[in-house]
């Protein structure tokens, strides 16, 4: 095994979390390039692990391997990605459900800084670390081995590139994919002008909810490309209304409805005034879905984000029929499940409604979470009856 650069910690290390922050690391005499593979030793010189080093990032080291005899190389990536695919295909049997699922979920699959989503033959690779970006050819080779003939679209958000100190020009667009999930079809176009992929993390939540909508009126707020609304229409809802402020995604939602011969009324509007007006008109629905976009990635903005969640949930509760169902979601990772449930309690109080929580869930099992990395459990889903 080739000798690797050595990174030494300042303090004793007993955690199993894969992140080691900059303040805990001695500055190497010869600083490796961002994303280089290094060996990590403790203050006493004892070997701790092997992973990516980045002297420019808040996360100095991402531990990948804790066996000193195992090299982190192209064969290591091939094994890890094969194991991730086996979990989805052999254990979770996701091919029987559809062809849109998460292939790699970063820390949950032991690949810190890498997310891969499958949309039929299109694999979308997102880099969250300089290390994964630096070794992307190994990743592509391992994925091609599992999905022969697949297409790739790769990207990294600008804020990630800035934090991790790497530059990645967005590649040219690739054709959209038509995916199937529980027999329902959707267009996924993550490389198109509007970057509309598909939220595979909501698959189990869409399915569970769609089993309870037959003959009912359904309101899908922040509907995006129509996932919940199209499911509801296909599963026999009497009427479905989808509301979103972005007219571009609504055009895609209309296309998704047409793909399934589903009748959905889509409305371009800000949900706050729309809900206030609906309340004044006395409109009410049997099922209301509220699935807004991520509110913040800044810890300093969590309280304002919770206030916004409170306001929109209070308004949404106001248009649920007595005995009806509210499905409310948060994909803001910095908001905990406890905080989200407390927000819902307060929203029900201010709305003057009695809420009975039936189910609390999150993303599907193709988004596994290590017990030592609870922050990777980002999606909160709460299904509740509104009793009066």
Tab-separated table of C-alpha atoms in Angstrom:
chain	number	residue	atom	x	y	z
A	1	UNK	CA	0.000	0.000	0.000
A	2	UNK	CA	1.357	3.427	-0.961
A	3	UNK	CA	2.299	5.714	1.923
A	4	UNK	CA	-0.303	8.436	2.337
A	5	UNK	CA	0.011	11.946	3.786
A	6	UNK	CA	-0.429	11.942	7.564
A	7	UNK	CA	-2.900	14.123	9.435
A	8	UNK	CA	-2.615	14.335	13.220
A	9	UNK	CA	-5.423	15.233	15.626
A	10	UNK	CA	-5.012	17.745	18.457
A	11	UNK	CA	-7.213	15.885	20.930
A	12	UNK	CA	-8.231	12.353	21.839
A	13	UNK	CA	-10.762	10.917	19.392
A	14	UNK	CA	-13.383	8.366	20.406
A	15	UNK	CA	-16.248	9.235	18.052
A	16	UNK	CA	-17.593	6.986	15.277
A	17	UNK	CA	-18.871	10.005	13.340
A	18	UNK	CA	-17.044	10.237	9.978
A	19	UNK	CA	-16.510	14.010	10.172
A	20	UNK	CA	-13.512	15.553	11.909
A	21	UNK	CA	-13.649	19.333	12.063
A	22	UNK	CA	-10.805	21.714	11.269
A	23	UNK	CA	-10.353	22.900	14.862
A	24	UNK	CA	-9.479	19.354	15.928
A	25	UNK	CA	-6.713	18.843	13.365
A	26	UNK	CA	-3.062	19.882	13.402
A	27	UNK	CA	-2.071	21.725	10.252
A	28	UNK	CA	0.066	19.321	8.166
A	29	UNK	CA	3.590	20.480	7.323
A	30	UNK	CA	2.876	19.865	3.653
A	31	UNK	CA	-0.822	20.458	3.192
A	32	UNK	CA	-2.390	17.923	0.786
A	33	UNK	CA	-4.621	19.192	-2.001
A	34	UNK	CA	-8.359	19.383	-1.173
A	35	UNK	CA	-9.869	15.918	-1.429
A	36	UNK	CA	-6.621	13.973	-1.087
A	37	UNK	CA	-6.726	10.605	0.665
A	38	UNK	CA	-4.827	10.682	3.968
A	39	UNK	CA	-4.145	8.577	7.038
A	40	UNK	CA	-5.361	10.041	10.334
A	41	UNK	CA	-3.572	9.474	13.647
A	42	UNK	CA	-4.399	10.578	17.173
A	43	UNK	CA	-2.333	12.746	19.503
A	44	UNK	CA	-0.528	9.589	20.642
A	45	UNK	CA	0.268	8.564	17.063
A	46	UNK	CA	-2.259	5.721	17.072
A	47	UNK	CA	-3.848	5.119	13.660
A	48	UNK	CA	-7.512	6.179	13.563
A	49	UNK	CA	-8.679	5.961	9.987
A	50	UNK	CA	-8.277	6.793	6.331
A	51	UNK	CA	-10.272	9.358	4.398
A	52	UNK	CA	-10.472	12.639	2.515
A	53	UNK	CA	-8.623	15.710	3.785
A	54	UNK	CA	-9.540	19.302	2.999
A	55	UNK	CA	-7.648	22.136	4.668
A	56	UNK	CA	-10.074	24.705	3.249
A	57	UNK	CA	-13.309	23.168	4.529
A	58	UNK	CA	-14.961	23.325	7.954
A	59	UNK	CA	-14.904	19.521	7.780
A	60	UNK	CA	-11.171	18.789	7.666
A	61	UNK	CA	-11.432	15.009	7.356
A	62	UNK	CA	-14.149	12.643	6.159
A	63	UNK	CA	-13.279	9.173	7.443
A	64	UNK	CA	-13.987	6.454	4.880
A	65	UNK	CA	-12.111	3.410	6.189
A	66	UNK	CA	-11.191	2.232	9.702
A	67	UNK	CA	-9.237	-0.903	8.751
A	68	UNK	CA	-5.535	-0.005	8.337
A	69	UNK	CA	-5.036	-2.913	5.917
A	70	UNK	CA	-7.697	-1.721	3.451
A	71	UNK	CA	-6.715	0.791	0.777
A	72	UNK	CA	-9.164	3.455	-0.376
A	73	UNK	CA	-8.790	3.051	-4.133
A	74	UNK	CA	-10.888	2.243	-7.200
A	75	UNK	CA	-11.529	-1.281	-5.869
A	76	UNK	CA	-12.730	0.144	-2.548
A	77	UNK	CA	-15.214	2.383	-4.371
A	78	UNK	CA	-16.394	-0.538	-6.496
A	79	UNK	CA	-17.096	-2.621	-3.365
A	80	UNK	CA	-18.886	0.183	-1.508
A	81	UNK	CA	-21.101	1.096	-4.450
A	82	UNK	CA	-21.861	-2.576	-5.152
A	83	UNK	CA	-22.953	-2.958	-1.512
A	84	UNK	CA	-25.177	0.128	-1.763
A	85	UNK	CA	-26.842	-1.194	-4.924
A	86	UNK	CA	-27.290	-4.642	-3.365
A	87	UNK	CA	-29.111	-3.079	-0.409
A	88	UNK	CA	-31.612	-1.473	-2.785
A	89	UNK	CA	-31.994	-4.350	-5.215
A	90	UNK	CA	-31.558	-7.516	-3.161
A	91	UNK	CA	-32.789	-6.466	0.282
A	92	UNK	CA	-35.281	-3.650	-0.368
A	93	UNK	CA	-36.403	-5.091	-3.749
A	94	UNK	CA	-36.811	-1.604	-5.188
A	95	UNK	CA	-36.704	-2.764	-8.805
A	96	UNK	CA	-40.145	-4.272	-8.170
A	97	UNK	CA	-41.430	-0.848	-7.076
A	98	UNK	CA	-39.966	1.338	-9.801
A	99	UNK	CA	-36.871	2.632	-11.512
A	100	UNK	CA	-36.341	5.831	-9.509
A	101	UNK	CA	-34.432	5.444	-6.246
A	102	UNK	CA	-31.414	6.678	-4.344
A	103	UNK	CA	-28.365	4.598	-5.190
A	104	UNK	CA	-25.922	6.184	-2.712
A	105	UNK	CA	-26.930	8.215	0.343
A	106	UNK	CA	-23.644	9.739	1.480
A	107	UNK	CA	-22.771	8.843	5.098
A	108	UNK	CA	-25.626	6.336	5.218
A	109	UNK	CA	-23.726	4.180	2.725
A	110	UNK	CA	-20.246	4.954	4.043
A	111	UNK	CA	-19.532	7.358	1.178
A	112	UNK	CA	-19.419	10.741	2.885
A	113	UNK	CA	-19.953	13.564	0.414
A	114	UNK	CA	-21.573	11.561	-2.399
A	115	UNK	CA	-25.224	11.283	-3.417
A	116	UNK	CA	-26.392	9.306	-6.449
A	117	UNK	CA	-29.985	9.098	-7.666
A	118	UNK	CA	-31.316	6.789	-10.345
A	119	UNK	CA	-33.936	7.922	-12.859
A	120	UNK	CA	-34.419	4.922	-15.173
A	121	UNK	CA	-31.177	4.830	-17.228
A	122	UNK	CA	-30.026	8.259	-15.989
A	123	UNK	CA	-27.775	8.420	-12.916
A	124	UNK	CA	-27.530	11.822	-11.251
A	125	UNK	CA	-24.305	12.219	-9.272
A	126	UNK	CA	-24.061	15.073	-6.765
A	127	UNK	CA	-20.761	15.943	-5.111
A	128	UNK	CA	-20.773	17.370	-1.577
A	129	UNK	CA	-17.031	17.062	-0.984
A	130	UNK	CA	-13.817	17.814	-2.846
A	131	UNK	CA	-12.727	14.232	-2.207
A	132	UNK	CA	-15.625	12.686	-4.075
A	133	UNK	CA	-15.206	15.175	-6.899
A	134	UNK	CA	-11.462	14.505	-7.099
A	135	UNK	CA	-12.057	10.749	-7.414
A	136	UNK	CA	-15.118	10.942	-9.656
A	137	UNK	CA	-13.689	8.656	-12.363
A	138	UNK	CA	-13.541	5.794	-9.856
A	139	UNK	CA	-17.163	6.537	-8.963
A	140	UNK	CA	-18.323	6.556	-12.591
A	141	UNK	CA	-16.536	3.263	-13.254
A	142	UNK	CA	-18.128	1.609	-10.210
A	143	UNK	CA	-21.597	2.853	-11.163
A	144	UNK	CA	-21.225	1.729	-14.779
A	145	UNK	CA	-20.376	-1.742	-13.498
A	146	UNK	CA	-23.714	-1.829	-11.649
A	147	UNK	CA	-25.777	-0.062	-14.337
A	148	UNK	CA	-24.328	-1.005	-17.751
A	149	UNK	CA	-25.234	1.488	-20.468
A	150	UNK	CA	-26.335	4.169	-17.994
A	151	UNK	CA	-26.125	7.900	-18.681
A	152	UNK	CA	-24.594	10.358	-16.206
A	153	UNK	CA	-25.419	13.870	-15.120
A	154	UNK	CA	-23.130	15.284	-12.426
A	155	UNK	CA	-23.185	18.532	-10.501
A	156	UNK	CA	-22.230	20.309	-7.281
A	157	UNK	CA	-24.069	23.292	-5.831
A	158	UNK	CA	-22.153	26.556	-5.892
A	159	UNK	CA	-22.126	26.868	-2.099
A	160	UNK	CA	-20.589	23.379	-1.834
A	161	UNK	CA	-17.884	24.238	-4.363
A	162	UNK	CA	-17.080	27.372	-2.381
A	163	UNK	CA	-16.997	25.569	0.984
A	164	UNK	CA	-14.975	22.642	-0.340
A	165	UNK	CA	-12.679	24.686	-2.610
A	166	UNK	CA	-13.212	23.046	-5.990
A	167	UNK	CA	-14.610	24.218	-9.315
A	168	UNK	CA	-16.989	22.209	-11.450
A	169	UNK	CA	-18.527	23.632	-14.560
A	170	UNK	CA	-22.015	22.340	-15.179
A	171	UNK	CA	-22.003	19.773	-17.945
A	172	UNK	CA	-24.263	20.075	-20.958
A	173	UNK	CA	-27.844	18.925	-20.599
A	174	UNK	CA	-28.853	15.321	-21.125
A	175	UNK	CA	-32.309	14.169	-22.259
A	176	UNK	CA	-34.958	13.750	-19.571
A	177	UNK	CA	-35.974	10.328	-18.286
A	178	UNK	CA	-39.465	8.905	-17.887
A	179	UNK	CA	-39.586	6.943	-14.652
A	180	UNK	CA	-42.168	4.646	-13.091
A	181	UNK	CA	-43.090	4.330	-9.412
A	182	UNK	CA	-45.826	1.962	-8.249
A	183	UNK	CA	-47.073	2.000	-11.845
A	184	UNK	CA	-47.324	5.809	-12.006
A	185	UNK	CA	-45.139	7.636	-14.525
A	186	UNK	CA	-43.219	10.895	-14.153
A	187	UNK	CA	-40.787	12.958	-16.185
A	188	UNK	CA	-37.453	13.546	-14.446
A	189	UNK	CA	-35.269	16.243	-15.998
A	190	UNK	CA	-32.491	17.074	-13.499
A	191	UNK	CA	-30.235	18.393	-16.270
A	192	UNK	CA	-32.854	20.585	-17.932
A	193	UNK	CA	-33.361	24.309	-17.643
A	194	UNK	CA	-35.323	24.014	-14.391
A	195	UNK	CA	-33.332	21.185	-12.739
A	196	UNK	CA	-36.495	19.224	-12.022
A	197	UNK	CA	-35.440	15.797	-10.928
A	198	UNK	CA	-37.840	13.709	-8.915
A	199	UNK	CA	-38.200	13.442	-5.151
A	200	UNK	CA	-37.708	9.708	-4.699
A	201	UNK	CA	-37.413	10.269	-0.940
A	202	UNK	CA	-41.210	10.743	-0.806
A	203	UNK	CA	-42.035	7.460	-2.573
A	204	UNK	CA	-43.361	5.597	0.486
A	205	UNK	CA	-45.205	8.678	1.739
A	206	UNK	CA	-46.928	9.162	-1.631
A	207	UNK	CA	-47.953	5.517	-1.651
A	208	UNK	CA	-49.280	5.525	1.932
A	209	UNK	CA	-51.286	8.687	1.400
A	210	UNK	CA	-52.664	7.625	-1.988
A	211	UNK	CA	-54.281	4.582	-0.371
A	212	UNK	CA	-56.526	6.950	1.620
A	213	UNK	CA	-57.796	9.410	-0.994
A	214	UNK	CA	-60.371	7.517	-3.039
A	215	UNK	CA	-63.487	9.638	-3.545
A	216	UNK	CA	-62.008	12.557	-1.608
A	217	UNK	CA	-61.113	16.165	-2.408
A	218	UNK	CA	-57.339	16.720	-2.280
A	219	UNK	CA	-55.299	19.927	-2.029
A	220	UNK	CA	-51.574	19.633	-2.822
A	221	UNK	CA	-49.731	22.749	-1.605
A	222	UNK	CA	-46.214	23.522	-2.867
A	223	UNK	CA	-46.961	20.747	-5.331
A	224	UNK	CA	-43.796	21.189	-7.413
A	225	UNK	CA	-43.972	18.732	-10.339
A	226	UNK	CA	-47.152	17.136	-9.004
A	227	UNK	CA	-45.981	13.973	-7.255
A	228	UNK	CA	-48.615	13.763	-4.515
A	229	UNK	CA	-51.389	15.259	-6.645
A	230	UNK	CA	-50.878	12.915	-9.594
A	231	UNK	CA	-50.761	9.915	-7.238
A	232	UNK	CA	-54.048	11.039	-5.673
A	233	UNK	CA	-55.771	11.487	-9.034
A	234	UNK	CA	-54.605	8.090	-10.296
A	235	UNK	CA	-55.789	6.423	-7.070
A	236	UNK	CA	-59.338	7.704	-7.407
A	237	UNK	CA	-59.576	11.073	-5.659
A	238	UNK	CA	-62.777	12.893	-6.614
A	239	UNK	CA	-60.932	16.146	-7.289
A	240	UNK	CA	-57.320	17.285	-6.954
A	241	UNK	CA	-55.949	20.832	-6.826
A	242	UNK	CA	-52.223	21.554	-6.920
A	243	UNK	CA	-50.827	24.975	-5.961
A	244	UNK	CA	-47.288	26.234	-6.535
A	245	UNK	CA	-45.718	29.652	-7.063
A	246	UNK	CA	-43.422	28.432	-9.875
A	247	UNK	CA	-45.220	28.271	-13.207
A	248	UNK	CA	-42.339	26.394	-14.845
A	249	UNK	CA	-42.636	23.407	-12.520
A	250	UNK	CA	-46.421	23.528	-12.918
A	251	UNK	CA	-45.986	23.001	-16.663
A	252	UNK	CA	-44.013	19.862	-15.854
A	253	UNK	CA	-46.701	18.849	-13.345
A	254	UNK	CA	-49.348	19.186	-16.053
A	255	UNK	CA	-47.215	16.987	-18.287
A	256	UNK	CA	-46.956	14.393	-15.511
A	257	UNK	CA	-50.735	14.404	-15.148
A	258	UNK	CA	-51.097	13.850	-18.904
A	259	UNK	CA	-48.619	10.947	-18.753
A	260	UNK	CA	-51.084	9.184	-16.441
A	261	UNK	CA	-54.382	10.437	-17.913
A	262	UNK	CA	-54.968	12.050	-14.528
A	263	UNK	CA	-57.229	15.043	-13.929
A	264	UNK	CA	-55.546	17.624	-11.699
A	265	UNK	CA	-56.264	21.344	-11.510
A	266	UNK	CA	-52.970	23.210	-11.148
A	267	UNK	CA	-52.922	26.812	-9.898
A	268	UNK	CA	-49.985	29.226	-10.002
A	269	UNK	CA	-50.089	31.165	-6.725
A	270	UNK	CA	-48.291	32.001	-3.504
A	271	UNK	CA	-49.844	29.615	-0.982
A	272	UNK	CA	-50.135	32.264	1.770
A	273	UNK	CA	-52.641	34.606	0.066
A	274	UNK	CA	-54.230	31.654	-1.723
A	275	UNK	CA	-54.977	29.891	1.567
A	276	UNK	CA	-56.250	33.089	3.187
A	277	UNK	CA	-58.626	33.652	0.283
A	278	UNK	CA	-59.732	30.005	0.319
A	279	UNK	CA	-60.499	30.310	4.024
A	280	UNK	CA	-62.553	33.450	3.447
A	281	UNK	CA	-64.493	31.641	0.713
A	282	UNK	CA	-65.190	28.772	3.096
A	283	UNK	CA	-63.369	26.233	0.943
A	284	UNK	CA	-62.320	23.005	2.640
A	285	UNK	CA	-60.743	19.734	1.522
A	286	UNK	CA	-60.745	16.151	2.763
A	287	UNK	CA	-56.976	15.834	2.343
A	288	UNK	CA	-54.408	18.650	2.453
A	289	UNK	CA	-50.740	18.085	1.598
A	290	UNK	CA	-48.087	20.662	2.505
A	291	UNK	CA	-44.602	19.919	1.187
A	292	UNK	CA	-42.549	23.142	0.944
A	293	UNK	CA	-38.977	23.429	-0.294
A	294	UNK	CA	-36.042	23.534	2.128
A	295	UNK	CA	-36.287	26.674	4.251
A	296	UNK	CA	-32.645	27.194	5.212
A	297	UNK	CA	-29.179	25.675	5.390
A	298	UNK	CA	-28.061	28.294	7.951
A	299	UNK	CA	-28.282	27.367	11.652
A	300	UNK	CA	-28.874	31.038	12.478
A	301	UNK	CA	-32.082	30.949	10.421
A	302	UNK	CA	-33.750	27.922	12.035
A	303	UNK	CA	-36.058	30.013	14.258
A	304	UNK	CA	-37.320	32.154	11.324
A	305	UNK	CA	-37.793	28.935	9.335
A	306	UNK	CA	-39.912	27.424	12.125
A	307	UNK	CA	-41.998	30.613	12.189
A	308	UNK	CA	-42.663	30.236	8.474
A	309	UNK	CA	-43.579	26.565	8.945
A	310	UNK	CA	-45.940	27.633	11.726
A	311	UNK	CA	-47.675	30.237	9.570
A	312	UNK	CA	-48.197	27.956	6.590
A	313	UNK	CA	-49.349	24.981	8.678
A	314	UNK	CA	-51.823	27.180	10.556
A	315	UNK	CA	-53.308	28.326	7.243
A	316	UNK	CA	-53.325	24.788	5.842
A	317	UNK	CA	-55.172	23.492	8.908
A	318	UNK	CA	-57.805	26.127	8.261
A	319	UNK	CA	-58.894	24.470	5.000
A	320	UNK	CA	-59.048	20.841	6.220
A	321	UNK	CA	-62.565	19.478	6.677
A	322	UNK	CA	-63.403	18.110	10.148
A	323	UNK	CA	-62.246	14.508	10.136
A	324	UNK	CA	-59.946	15.234	7.216
A	325	UNK	CA	-56.265	14.464	6.802
A	326	UNK	CA	-53.260	16.798	6.859
A	327	UNK	CA	-49.935	15.526	5.510
A	328	UNK	CA	-47.197	18.009	6.370
A	329	UNK	CA	-43.496	17.768	5.571
A	330	UNK	CA	-40.142	19.420	6.201
A	331	UNK	CA	-36.973	18.682	4.224
A	332	UNK	CA	-34.952	21.229	6.213
A	333	UNK	CA	-32.301	19.061	7.834
A	334	UNK	CA	-31.507	21.632	10.534
A	335	UNK	CA	-35.091	21.403	11.836
A	336	UNK	CA	-35.390	18.360	14.095
A	337	UNK	CA	-38.389	16.051	14.245
A	338	UNK	CA	-39.047	17.246	17.802
A	339	UNK	CA	-39.051	20.886	16.667
A	340	UNK	CA	-41.311	20.093	13.732
A	341	UNK	CA	-43.861	18.275	15.898
A	342	UNK	CA	-43.819	21.115	18.422
A	343	UNK	CA	-44.422	23.570	15.577
A	344	UNK	CA	-47.426	21.492	14.470
A	345	UNK	CA	-48.815	21.484	18.011
A	346	UNK	CA	-48.619	25.276	18.119
A	347	UNK	CA	-50.072	25.632	14.619
A	348	UNK	CA	-53.074	23.523	15.642
A	349	UNK	CA	-53.551	25.659	18.763
A	350	UNK	CA	-53.491	28.932	16.827
A	351	UNK	CA	-55.771	27.494	14.135
A	352	UNK	CA	-58.240	26.291	16.763
A	353	UNK	CA	-58.076	22.700	15.490
A	354	UNK	CA	-57.616	19.388	17.296
A	355	UNK	CA	-54.967	17.279	15.602
A	356	UNK	CA	-54.523	13.520	15.988
A	357	UNK	CA	-51.109	12.332	14.761
A	358	UNK	CA	-51.446	9.025	12.921
A	359	UNK	CA	-48.004	8.498	11.461
A	360	UNK	CA	-44.558	10.068	11.659
A	361	UNK	CA	-42.050	9.019	9.034
A	362	UNK	CA	-39.251	10.274	6.827
A	363	UNK	CA	-37.486	9.326	3.631
A	364	UNK	CA	-37.644	5.826	2.189
A	365	UNK	CA	-35.282	3.035	3.197
A	366	UNK	CA	-33.083	3.827	0.192
A	367	UNK	CA	-32.009	6.864	2.271
A	368	UNK	CA	-30.391	4.932	5.163
A	369	UNK	CA	-29.094	6.777	8.212
A	370	UNK	CA	-26.140	5.730	10.355
A	371	UNK	CA	-26.984	5.865	14.055
A	372	UNK	CA	-23.797	7.891	14.552
A	373	UNK	CA	-24.860	10.486	11.931
A	374	UNK	CA	-28.439	11.433	12.892
A	375	UNK	CA	-28.244	14.755	11.019
A	376	UNK	CA	-28.450	12.897	7.700
A	377	UNK	CA	-32.099	12.142	8.507
A	378	UNK	CA	-33.405	15.332	6.932
A	379	UNK	CA	-37.020	14.584	5.885
A	380	UNK	CA	-39.841	14.812	8.404
A	381	UNK	CA	-43.322	13.578	7.458
A	382	UNK	CA	-46.359	13.855	9.726
A	383	UNK	CA	-49.799	12.503	8.812
A	384	UNK	CA	-52.635	13.563	11.076
A	385	UNK	CA	-56.416	13.719	11.275
A	386	UNK	CA	-58.005	17.055	12.009
A	387	UNK	CA	-60.781	16.051	14.374
A	388	UNK	CA	-62.790	19.281	14.594
